[in-house]
Amino acid sequence: ALAPVAPAAAADKVNVGALRFTSHAASFVAFERGYFADEGLDVEFTFFQAAQPMAVAIASGDVDFGITAISGGLINLAEKGAIKVVGGALQEEPGIDGQMILASKAAYDAGLTSPAALAGKSFGITQTGSSFHYMVHKIADKEGIPRSEITLRPLQKVGAVIGALKTGQIDAWTIVPHIAKAIAAGPEIEPIGMIADYIPDYQVTTVFTSTANTTERPDLVKRFLTAFAKGAADFNAALVDKTVSEQEAEDMVRLIHKYVYADRPFDKAAPSIRNGAMRINEGARLNLASVSDQLEWFKSENLVPSSVTLEMLVDSSFVETD
Amino acid sequence: MTLSDTSAKASARGEPAGADASPEAADTRLQPVPFRGGGFRPVRVRFVGPLVFAAILVLWEAGSQSGVISNLVLPAPSEAFEAFRQLVETGQLWRHLGASLQRLIVGWTLGMSLGVAVGLMIGLFSLARAGLMPLVSALFPIPKIALLPLFVIWFGIGEGSKVATILFGSFFPTVIATSGGVDNVDRSLVRMGQSFGLSWWSIVRKIILPGAMPAILSGARISASIAIILLVAAEMIGAEYGVGAFILMAGSLFATDQLLAGVAILSAMGLIVGWLIGRAERWLLRWRS
Amino acid sequence: MTLSDTSAKASARGEPAGADASPEAADTRLQPVPFRGGGFRPVRVRFVGPLVFAAILVLWEAGSQSGVISNLVLPAPSEAFEAFRQLVETGQLWRHLGASLQRLIVGWTLGMSLGVAVGLMIGLFSLARAGLMPLVSALFPIPKIALLPLFVIWFGIGEGSKVATILFGSFFPTVIATSGGVDNVDRSLVRMGQSFGLSWWSIVRKIILPGAMPAILSGARISASIAIILLVAAEMIGAEYGVGAFILMAGSLFATDQLLAGVAILSAMGLIVGWLIGRAERWLLRWRS
Amino acid sequence: MDLLLRGVSHTYGDTQVLRDIDLAVGEGEIVCIIGPSGCGKSTLLRFIGGLERPDAGEVLLAGAPPAGSLNPLTYVFQDFALLPWRTVEGNVSLVLEDHGLSAAERREVIDDVLARTGLSDFKAALPRQLSGGMKQRVAIARALSVRPAVMLMDEPLSALDSQTRELLMDDLVGLWQRERFTACYVTHNLAEAVRLGHKIVVLSRRPGRIREIVEIDRDLADRQQADAKLDAIQRDLWQLLRDEARAADRELADDTV
Amino acid sequence: MDLLLRGVSHTYGDTQVLRDIDLAVGEGEIVCIIGPSGCGKSTLLRFIGGLERPDAGEVLLAGAPPAGSLNPLTYVFQDFALLPWRTVEGNVSLVLEDHGLSAAERREVIDDVLARTGLSDFKAALPRQLSGGMKQRVAIARALSVRPAVMLMDEPLSALDSQTRELLMDDLVGLWQRERFTACYVTHNLAEAVRLGHKIVVLSRRPGRIREIVEIDRDLADRQQADAKLDAIQRDLWQLLRDEARAADRELADDTV
Ligand SMILES: Nc1ncnc2c1ncn2[C@@H]1O[C@H](COP(=O)(O)OP(=O)(O)OP(=O)(O)O)[C@@H](O)[C@H]1O
Ligand SMILES: Nc1ncnc2c1ncn2[C@@H]1O[C@H](COP(=O)(O)OP(=O)(O)OP(=O)(O)O)[C@@H](O)[C@H]1O
Ligand SMILES: [Mg+2]
Ligand SMILES: [Mg+2]
């Protein structure tokens, strides 16, 4: 959209779906720093309020690329042949602040001081088949608690879960670090563990696109991922590995602030942005093992048809996988 | 074009009628009086409703089968029916329905009763109107889903918040419909009641309320539909069972066949409620021509 | 002419009227006729509406300040106002408002127009009633949020799906209110129109429509509020700006101050629309006593 | 235009309202219909006007309406049937609007009929601001404005004081002399009937049958003065009705015992 | 109960309707009010009944209502004011329900008044199924059922045929002889006025003022037969009203030129 004079060949128009979260920062960086333009991509963002409509918009061809957690909806859309995961984005990594497990003060005082005590407790999730649902079951599996002994409370919205947790109507929840740190600072909520301890190398979010794009315009996908990876690298360096100067980090935060928490003053928004920084995979590499584990879990819970295969979900020809 | 300048025509006719005055003789020119009345009074036409539904379903199924309607856009009715059948077979249907119906009935009944009461107050008292009507205008447009986080805190994640959601949803339209109906009651009937020394309460019960009944029943149609709509919003909050929860789950999994089956259940509820209110209208408003 | 002759006559009639029948003498016992009329006709009371709002805000603020209302449960109005001020200062308010108002006006106008048209058809034609009314009963209760995924596919993620959401939301209540209003029009007036050879269309425009106007305006109040509510649902889909999008964002971050500021904007919209419809009612229904 | 009723009968629910009505109304003839309350006079008028259809029998019409007539068969309704949302002027205007008259022509007609019914001052009043008699006059003005060929008048002067009634009757007679309209005129006032009717149809109590048809030869213009013959007719009618009412009364009394 | 009106005046918007009405109605007296259409008779009745308040002047009441009266000041409305959603029986029942009568007592009263107005067969009919005259009789029946001490009747017999009217007038006279109620009786029928009134109040055209009050000494029971004196009074009233109407007509004509 920026190119004042069209380059030799007109740039490919690409519509990228995004949520105004720090986890989408790689795209913003790639856009602001011209990496997309370098790849001959004329990127336009479409912002969504939730991940699910974004997935549908990609299936319907309104949007070309999106980034979201692997959810039941995503897999079902893939099963219908509409979309494909083509790369990785956010990943849990030991040593970097990842998603935290939280307990309400009341439950904490009553003994829920570690995830091992989750049996018989209630756990907040947004929706059935969301990543929260997956995480709590993985915790249960690891702690040897039968999955059915943790009561799941679908509350649709992150905000609603926070409210329920603060007032002690649910006992526990997991959430990304910047939100977790912010609310755990208050008196109503206590942190009791880290997801990284239960799901190592958890591939939290992935880059996905329509199946049509992978088959008809593989080159476009490739170029997008290249630019995206450059943006991710800059982001990781500035806010995750902190290998750059403080000034550069500050610049990065300012860049992201254009998209995230834009309606708050910068000094209020900056800590949230910094807290929210989790590693975005180098080169958009995809942890297939984690994806496969998630897929198996969805099948085991009958949330997706058992006929779905990893090949239906992932097109691994674009990035490195492990 | 005044009425007085017709003398020309009058004199042209001159003699009154002559042989024409004997209608028997002029039988050949006799025509029945053109019928101008009738109409403007819908009669019940049977079978059209079901036929329309059947036609839509058949077209839709045909479209899906032939691929005109992509499966991504809209699953075939047969798929939705299959999903519904599974729901019946696993016995889940009754759990979902039971949970939802209970919330619906409690919430809607409370919302309607409060709504009619407040609507009457607004219609009857100047002070209530001045104080409450702006409040209704201001509170009605607040989206229940936006307030979910606060509802969770205020009413908890049990049945309270669910019933409250439906209650609020059916309360406001009922208030508006009722107060509008009260405003529309013929005041000369009220004066009659007063002239016979009827008590205030008698006037309200026997003159105002029946006079506003058409509007209240219209409002009930609207508020019942809204209550059903709000099942989904209500069951967003920590509901394990319920048609709304089922739809939400299907939506989040993008299981469109289940989604459609759930939506069809809501539609069926709407049809039944609509039919019941139609019966109530025919009974309560049988005094209308 | 005094009543003294009455007493004479009364006694002549053989009734012991005595001094009582002479009111001049019995002036002490004269009382004004008890006034039984009046009432049942709300008058406008100024300042009460604003006062109620002011009182609520003051109480709420006081409750928040004193800690009676925990900040968790409900942020203080001052906090919400602070959030609102920021919205104004950053200039975001106008972008949000502009985007939402446009969707609202287009969607609601279309929904109302179509709704009145279909409502008239249902009220006037038996076939339309038999075919469409069950369809309305069945489609109205379908929650727009449940269909969002399908809306995305049908109408895209641009303005289409947003306007469509609002359109559908305001269409159905309007249909029900209008058809109810048409049913309630005095049929003897219609017969009068027919007896004067008025065309069908004239009867509809000049007798049915004004007669149904009170119900249509009630319906407009309801549908406008629903349209505002649906801003949030509509702006779930790929909306960057808009009051609904702002609220969703605030809700998902549990930023209750912003949430409340956004909700207050919706309330203000509702107040303005309610006020406008009130004016329209006073103008269009000035023929009512 | 001539009217011919042949064997008109009608039943509402269980109550037979009219039985075997045969009646011919010649062009330019005013037929007054009298009969006890609830005997079916208004119902009969609705059949003649084509607003309802009788269960049995037929209502026939002969002759073409005169050129200037906007609405050949025109009603004055017993309950006035004014639109509450239109002013006096608007209520009259309503029936003129479908006929392609210019606004000026309409205004002229309206002014004329309102002046004739003494309502010029109340042009802009709404029905709820009118007295009963004024509403009735609006209904008459509205009917006059469309220059009817056949007037169907259902107790058109019942709510008026005797003087206003007198004036309007004179007006009607004058109009008839100019335009020779046909009319069916339902009334409870025998003086009105003998003043206006060429024929007076006496209906029996419900179910309404024709008891008698009294013809009055005298020209309408000559009926102004006190007239022994008319008085005699009026007395005869009175007697006829009284007998009818007595019978009804007896029957009722029997019923309720 | 006595009624006393002192200097009652009223203005609706720009039109003055009543001016300086002073009137005394003694206990057990029937006052007939006549006057041109729109002169303010119904308005005056509303003031007397306490349904509206005049701009100026006062309406006073003396004496206690008799023990048996359920609603001392009772109306018969010009436009009937029946509840469309109640049957004939229900409409009468409505005004009895607030008085703690047993269902059987109520039924008895209802049966009585419906029989007296010849409506026993139509107990279960809804207002829309009634003829104009029948509606008016329901309104009368309803008023009778509460045993009023003061009856305010606004053209109560206008929609009735002469025979039914005769019967109901006889009934009213009979009732008056038994119960000696006070009444204000608005009518356009001079025969009715001289038949029923102890006093006849003639109002001028709008703004209504009292033109004349004619007293008739003859006992109500003795007015059955043709009576030269009553006829003379009726003719005088007629003349009075005609002059009034002429003046009004002239004024109107001036207005509209
Ligand atoms: N609510 C009102 N608002 C304005 N004007 C009114 C209202 N009610 C009555 N009027 C006017 O007051 C005058 C008297 O009306 P009222 O009904 O008392 O007449 P009336 O003597 O009963 O006439 P009629 O014999 O025709 O019934 C009329 O000119 C009428 O237009
Ligand atoms: N819509 C209806 N449904 C049922 N019965 C009706 C209906 N209309 C009229 N009737 C009955 O038909 C009979 C005749 O009614 P109609 O109005 O023709 O009487 P009418 O001769 O005009 O009496 P009035 O002089 O009192 O106006 C009445 O008994 C009435 O109850
Ligand atoms: Mg009649
Ligand atoms: Mg009057």
XYZ file of N, CA and C in Angstrom, chain C residues 16-90:
225
model
N -90.628 15.582 51.287
C -90.210 16.525 52.327
C -88.790 17.000 52.079
N -88.666 17.985 51.201
C -87.331 18.478 50.891
C -86.811 19.374 51.997
N -87.727 20.087 52.611
C -87.354 20.951 53.722
C -86.366 22.022 53.304
N -85.584 22.476 54.249
C -84.631 23.534 53.972
C -83.474 23.019 53.114
N -83.277 21.716 53.182
C -82.136 21.143 52.457
C -82.172 21.461 50.976
N -83.376 21.551 50.449
C -83.475 21.727 49.009
C -83.120 23.139 48.586
N -82.988 24.022 49.512
C -82.603 25.384 49.159
C -81.099 25.560 49.352
N -80.372 25.438 48.301
C -78.912 25.434 48.435
C -78.374 26.762 48.951
N -79.084 27.869 48.641
C -78.572 29.145 49.113
C -78.485 29.121 50.631
N -79.515 28.545 51.223
C -79.524 28.465 52.676
C -78.548 27.401 53.161
N -78.406 26.380 52.352
C -77.601 25.239 52.793
C -76.197 25.291 52.195
N -75.770 26.546 51.904
C -74.493 26.701 51.225
C -73.384 25.921 51.905
N -73.499 25.798 53.206
C -72.460 25.112 53.949
C -72.304 23.674 53.478
N -73.403 23.104 53.014
C -73.322 21.704 52.621
C -72.960 21.505 51.146
N -72.840 22.637 50.452
C -72.480 22.527 49.034
C -71.019 22.143 48.875
N -70.812 21.165 48.049
C -69.421 20.777 47.796
C -69.191 20.753 46.304
N -67.973 21.023 45.876
C -67.707 20.893 44.445
C -67.906 19.440 44.029
N -68.372 19.264 42.826
C -68.464 17.914 42.270
C -67.085 17.281 42.313
N -66.976 16.066 42.836
C -65.645 15.439 42.880
C -65.100 15.282 41.461
N -63.852 15.667 41.265
C -63.245 15.548 39.950
C -62.771 14.109 39.749
N -63.365 13.456 38.764
C -63.025 12.047 38.549
C -62.216 11.825 37.289
N -62.175 12.850 36.438
C -61.470 12.676 35.153
C -59.985 12.836 35.338
N -59.321 13.189 34.256
C -57.889 13.426 34.329
C -57.118 12.151 34.542
N -55.829 12.300 34.619
C -54.970 11.139 34.770
C -54.930 10.326 33.498
N -54.188 9.235 33.519
C -54.089 8.339 32.379
C -53.629 9.074 31.119
N -52.970 10.179 31.310
C -52.481 10.904 30.151
C -51.161 11.536 30.535
N -50.090 10.734 30.477
C -48.814 11.244 30.969
C -48.453 12.571 30.312
N -48.056 13.502 31.135
C -47.563 14.771 30.616
C -46.049 14.736 30.675
N -45.426 15.637 29.973
C -43.968 15.635 29.999
C -43.482 16.311 31.270
N -42.621 15.612 31.964
C -42.023 16.190 33.159
C -40.562 16.426 32.818
N -40.160 17.648 32.828
C -38.779 17.942 32.459
C -37.829 17.661 33.623
N -36.582 17.546 33.287
C -35.499 17.459 34.276
C -35.481 16.149 35.054
N -36.591 15.408 35.094
C -36.559 14.179 35.873
C -35.578 13.192 35.247
N -35.649 13.053 33.926
C -34.746 12.120 33.235
C -33.293 12.411 33.552
N -32.830 13.637 33.243
C -31.433 13.970 33.561
C -31.117 13.776 35.037
N -32.083 14.141 35.885
C -31.835 14.001 37.323
C -31.595 12.546 37.706
N -32.412 11.647 37.146
C -32.244 10.227 37.454
C -30.844 9.778 37.058
N -30.435 10.176 35.847
C -29.092 9.787 35.410
C -28.029 10.348 36.338
N -28.188 11.629 36.672
C -27.199 12.266 37.540
C -27.140 11.540 38.881
N -28.317 11.230 39.423
C -28.356 10.563 40.731
C -27.639 9.219 40.669
N -27.937 8.458 39.607
C -27.300 7.145 39.487
C -25.786 7.298 39.425
N -25.335 8.256 38.609
C -23.894 8.436 38.452
C -23.247 8.840 39.768
N -23.911 9.764 40.464
C -23.322 10.243 41.725
C -23.242 9.104 42.751
N -24.336 8.354 42.881
C -24.346 7.241 43.825
C -23.259 6.237 43.481
N -23.185 5.919 42.239
C -22.217 4.942 41.740
C -20.790 5.418 42.035
N -20.529 6.690 41.702
C -19.194 7.230 41.941
C -18.871 7.180 43.441
N -19.859 7.593 44.234
C -19.646 7.588 45.682
C -19.364 6.163 46.161
N -20.167 5.213 45.644
C -19.965 3.816 46.017
C -18.575 3.339 45.649
N -18.136 3.732 44.469
C -16.809 3.299 44.025
C -15.722 3.928 44.880
N -15.870 5.237 45.124
C -14.851 5.940 45.891
C -14.719 5.360 47.289
N -15.884 5.068 47.877
C -15.859 4.591 49.252
C -15.538 3.101 49.332
N -15.473 2.469 48.170
C -15.114 1.061 48.183
C -16.292 0.120 48.361
N -17.503 0.659 48.495
C -18.677 -0.202 48.614
C -18.820 -1.037 47.337
N -18.623 -0.348 46.202
C -18.615 -1.064 44.930
C -17.156 -1.332 44.571
N -16.794 -2.595 44.617
C -15.392 -2.896 44.344
C -15.077 -2.557 42.901
N -13.888 -2.110 42.702
C -13.455 -1.724 41.369
C -13.528 -2.912 40.419
N -13.410 -4.082 41.000
C -13.457 -5.290 40.186
C -14.854 -5.480 39.610
N -15.815 -5.241 40.465
C -17.202 -5.443 40.042
C -17.602 -4.417 39.003
N -17.227 -3.206 39.227
C -17.665 -2.120 38.375
C -16.701 -0.971 38.578
N -16.054 -0.529 37.530
C -15.175 0.625 37.711
C -16.000 1.877 37.956
N -15.384 2.865 38.565
C -16.104 4.104 38.856
C -16.405 4.833 37.552
N -17.495 5.610 37.538
C -17.804 6.382 36.335
C -16.660 7.306 35.957
N -15.965 7.810 36.972
C -14.870 8.725 36.652
C -13.788 8.016 35.850
N -13.564 6.736 36.189
C -12.554 5.988 35.425
C -13.013 5.805 33.986
N -14.296 5.444 33.852
C -14.833 5.277 32.516
C -14.740 6.589 31.757
N -14.996 7.682 32.485
C -14.942 8.969 31.826
C -13.518 9.287 31.400
N -12.567 8.904 32.254
C -11.163 9.115 31.922
C -10.817 8.363 30.634
N -11.290 7.109 30.569
C -11.046 6.319 29.360
C -11.681 6.984 28.156
N -12.856 7.551 28.388
C -13.556 8.219 27.301
C -12.773 9.451 26.850
N -12.236 10.170 27.834
C -11.482 11.376 27.518
C -10.279 11.029 26.641
N -9.640 9.921 27.015
C -8.487 9.504 26.209
C -8.891 9.198 24.786
N -10.079 8.575 24.681
C -10.603 8.235 23.374
C -10.803 9.494 22.552
N -11.273 10.539 23.222
C -11.486 11.799 22.519
C -10.145 12.400 22.145
N -9.230 12.378 23.118
C -7.953 13.052 22.886
C -7.153 12.413 21.772
N -7.152 11.068 21.774
C -6.393 10.405 20.711
C -7.130 10.488 19.386
